Tab-separated table of C-alpha atoms in Angstrom:
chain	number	residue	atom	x	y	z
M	12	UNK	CA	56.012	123.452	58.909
M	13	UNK	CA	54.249	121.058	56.477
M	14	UNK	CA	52.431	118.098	56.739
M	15	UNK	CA	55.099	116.212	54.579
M	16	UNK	CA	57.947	117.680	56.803
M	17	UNK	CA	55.490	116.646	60.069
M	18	UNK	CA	54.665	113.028	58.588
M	19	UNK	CA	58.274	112.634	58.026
M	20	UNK	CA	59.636	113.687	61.844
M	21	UNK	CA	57.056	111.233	63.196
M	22	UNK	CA	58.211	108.430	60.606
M	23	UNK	CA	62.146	109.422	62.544
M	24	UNK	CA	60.576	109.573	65.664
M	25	UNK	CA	59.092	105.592	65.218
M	26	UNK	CA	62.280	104.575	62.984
M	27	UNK	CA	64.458	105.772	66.159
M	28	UNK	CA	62.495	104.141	68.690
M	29	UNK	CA	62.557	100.671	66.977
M	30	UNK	CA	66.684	101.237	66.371
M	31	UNK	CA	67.127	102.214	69.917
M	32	UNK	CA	65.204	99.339	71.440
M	33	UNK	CA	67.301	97.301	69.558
M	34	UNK	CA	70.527	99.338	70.619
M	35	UNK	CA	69.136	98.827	74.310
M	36	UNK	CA	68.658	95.328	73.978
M	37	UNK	CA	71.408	93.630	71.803
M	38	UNK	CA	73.910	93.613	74.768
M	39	UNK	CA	71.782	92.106	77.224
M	40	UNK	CA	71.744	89.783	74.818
M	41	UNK	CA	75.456	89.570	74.660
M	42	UNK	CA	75.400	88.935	78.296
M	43	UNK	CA	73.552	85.264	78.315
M	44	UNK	CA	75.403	84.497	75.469
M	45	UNK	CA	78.644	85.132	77.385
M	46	UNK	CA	76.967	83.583	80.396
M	47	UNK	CA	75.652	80.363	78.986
M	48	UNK	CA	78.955	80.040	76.453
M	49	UNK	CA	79.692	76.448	77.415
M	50	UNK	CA	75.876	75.467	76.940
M	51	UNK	CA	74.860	74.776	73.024
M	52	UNK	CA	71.418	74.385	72.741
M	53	UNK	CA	71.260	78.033	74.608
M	54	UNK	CA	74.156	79.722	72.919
M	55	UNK	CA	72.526	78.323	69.447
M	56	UNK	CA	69.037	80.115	70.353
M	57	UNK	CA	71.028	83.338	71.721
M	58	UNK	CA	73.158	83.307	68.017
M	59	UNK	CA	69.768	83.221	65.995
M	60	UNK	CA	68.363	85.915	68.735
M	61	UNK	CA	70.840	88.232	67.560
M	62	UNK	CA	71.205	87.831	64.200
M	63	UNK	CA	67.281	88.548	63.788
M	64	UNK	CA	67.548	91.437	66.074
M	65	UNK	CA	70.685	92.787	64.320
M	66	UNK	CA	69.768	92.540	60.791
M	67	UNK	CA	65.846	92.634	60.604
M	68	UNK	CA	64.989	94.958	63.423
M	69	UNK	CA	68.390	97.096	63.650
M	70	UNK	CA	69.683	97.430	60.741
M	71	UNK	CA	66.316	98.251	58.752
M	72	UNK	CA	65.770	101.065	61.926
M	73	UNK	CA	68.804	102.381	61.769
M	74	UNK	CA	68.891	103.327	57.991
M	75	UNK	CA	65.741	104.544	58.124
M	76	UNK	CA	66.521	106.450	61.134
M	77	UNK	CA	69.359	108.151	59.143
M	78	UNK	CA	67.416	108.612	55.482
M	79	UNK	CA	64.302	110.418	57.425
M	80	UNK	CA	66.979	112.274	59.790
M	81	UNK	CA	68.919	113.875	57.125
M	82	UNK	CA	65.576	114.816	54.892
M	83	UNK	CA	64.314	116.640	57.977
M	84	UNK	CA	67.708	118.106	58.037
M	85	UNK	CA	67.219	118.879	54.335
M	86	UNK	CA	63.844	120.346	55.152
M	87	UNK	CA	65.229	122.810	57.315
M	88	UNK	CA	68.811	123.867	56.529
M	89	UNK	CA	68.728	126.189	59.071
M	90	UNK	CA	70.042	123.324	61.593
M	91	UNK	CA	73.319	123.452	59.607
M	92	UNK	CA	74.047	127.015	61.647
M	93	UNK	CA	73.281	125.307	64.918
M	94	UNK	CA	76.015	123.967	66.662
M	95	UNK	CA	73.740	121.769	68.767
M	96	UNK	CA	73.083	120.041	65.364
M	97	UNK	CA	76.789	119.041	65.417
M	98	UNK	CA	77.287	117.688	68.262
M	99	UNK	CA	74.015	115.578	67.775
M	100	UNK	CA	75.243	114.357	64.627
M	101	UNK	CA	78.842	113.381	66.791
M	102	UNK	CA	76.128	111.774	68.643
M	103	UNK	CA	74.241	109.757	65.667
M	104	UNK	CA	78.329	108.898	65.217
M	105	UNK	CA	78.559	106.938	68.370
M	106	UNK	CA	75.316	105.204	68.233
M	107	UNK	CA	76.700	104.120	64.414
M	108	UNK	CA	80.062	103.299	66.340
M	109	UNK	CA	78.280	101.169	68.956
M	110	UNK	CA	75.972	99.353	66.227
M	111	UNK	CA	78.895	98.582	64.428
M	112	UNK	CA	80.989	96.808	67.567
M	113	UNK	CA	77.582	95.472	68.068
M	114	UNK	CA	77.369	93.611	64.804
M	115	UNK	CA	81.214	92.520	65.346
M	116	UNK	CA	80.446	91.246	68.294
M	117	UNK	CA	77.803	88.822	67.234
M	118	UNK	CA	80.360	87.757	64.795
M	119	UNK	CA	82.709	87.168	66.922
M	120	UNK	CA	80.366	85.206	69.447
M	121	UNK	CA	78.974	83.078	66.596
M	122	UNK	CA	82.514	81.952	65.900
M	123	UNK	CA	83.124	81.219	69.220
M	124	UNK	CA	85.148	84.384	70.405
M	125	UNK	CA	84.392	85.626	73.369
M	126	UNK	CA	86.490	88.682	73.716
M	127	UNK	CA	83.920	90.480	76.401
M	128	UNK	CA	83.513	89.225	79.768
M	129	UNK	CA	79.779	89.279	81.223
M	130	UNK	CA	80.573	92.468	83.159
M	131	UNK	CA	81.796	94.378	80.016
M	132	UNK	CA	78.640	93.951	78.081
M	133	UNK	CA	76.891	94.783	81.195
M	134	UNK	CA	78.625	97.996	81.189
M	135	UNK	CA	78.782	98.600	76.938
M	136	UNK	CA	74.914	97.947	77.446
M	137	UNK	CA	74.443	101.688	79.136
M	138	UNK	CA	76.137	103.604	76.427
M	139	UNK	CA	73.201	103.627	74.170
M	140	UNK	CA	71.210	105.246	77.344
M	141	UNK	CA	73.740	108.293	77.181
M	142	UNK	CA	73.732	109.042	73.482
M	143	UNK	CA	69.945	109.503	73.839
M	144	UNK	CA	69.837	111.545	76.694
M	145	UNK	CA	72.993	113.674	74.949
M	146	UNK	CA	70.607	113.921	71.351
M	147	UNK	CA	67.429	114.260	73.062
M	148	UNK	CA	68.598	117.147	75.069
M	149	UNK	CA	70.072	118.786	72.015
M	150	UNK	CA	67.186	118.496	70.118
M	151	UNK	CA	64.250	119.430	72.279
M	152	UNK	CA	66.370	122.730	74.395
M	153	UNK	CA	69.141	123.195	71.128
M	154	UNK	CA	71.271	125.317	73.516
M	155	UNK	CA	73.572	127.731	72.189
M	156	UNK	CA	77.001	126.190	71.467
C-alpha cells in the first residue's frame, strides 16, 4: 500500500463520518419538525436546519464519500472478486436510497406535507445505524460470500 492509496482511505474514512453524522441526524430533525408543525417561528428555523444540513454538510460528504470510495476501489481491483464488496456496495445503495427520501422529505415538509408521523421518522432515523454496522462488518472481517 502507498501513501497516496493511505492518504486517500483516511480522506473516505473523514468524508464518511461527516455524511453519516448527517445521515444520523437529519431525521431527528424530521421529528421536531413534525412535532412543532403547527408552530412557525420553530418549523421556519427547523426548514433552514435542514436545508444547511442537507445540502452543505450531506450532500458535499456524500459525493466525496463515493469519489474517494470508488478510487480506493480503483486502487485495488482485487475487491471486484470479493463478494463482500457487493453486498457493501448494495449497502452504499441504501444509504443513497435513504439520502434521497431524506432530501424528499425536507421538500415535502417545507411545502407543508407532512406525510410521516413523529413515530415514523423516529423509526426511519435507525436505518442509517444498520447500513453501517452491515458495511463496517464487511469491510473490516470481508467474510467469504
Amino acid at each position: 500500500m502507498g501513501i497516496s492509496y493511505l492518504w486517500l482511505k483516511s480522506l473516505h474514512i473523514i468524508f464518511m463520518t461527516a455524511w453519516f453524522a448527517g445521515l444520523f441526524y437529519i431525521f431527528r430533525i424530521f421529528v421536531y419538525h413534525v412535532k412543532h408543525r403547527h408552530e412557525e417561528p420553530m418549523t421556519r428555523t427547523l426548514k433552514i436546519m435542514e436545508k444547511k444540513l442537507l445540502y452543505i454538510i450531506m450532500l458535499p460528504a456524500m459525493l466525496l464519500t463515493l469519489v474517494t470510495g470508488f478510487g480506493l476501489a480503483g486502487l485495488n481491483q482485487e475487491v471486484f472478486r470479493e463478494g463482500w464488496f457487493y453486498v457493501k456496495l448494495a449497502g452504499v445503495f441504501g444509504l443513497l436510497c435513504y439520502h434521497h427520501l431524506a432530501m424528499k422529505v425536507h421538500r415535502w415538509m417545507s411545502r407543508g406535507e407532512y406525510r410521516f408521523s413523529e413515530n415514523a421518522c423516529r423509526l426511519i432515523n435507525e436505518i442509517p445505524t444498520v447500513f453501517l454496522i452491515l458495511i463496517v462488518i464487511l469491510v473490516v472481517l470481508k467474510p467469504w460470500l
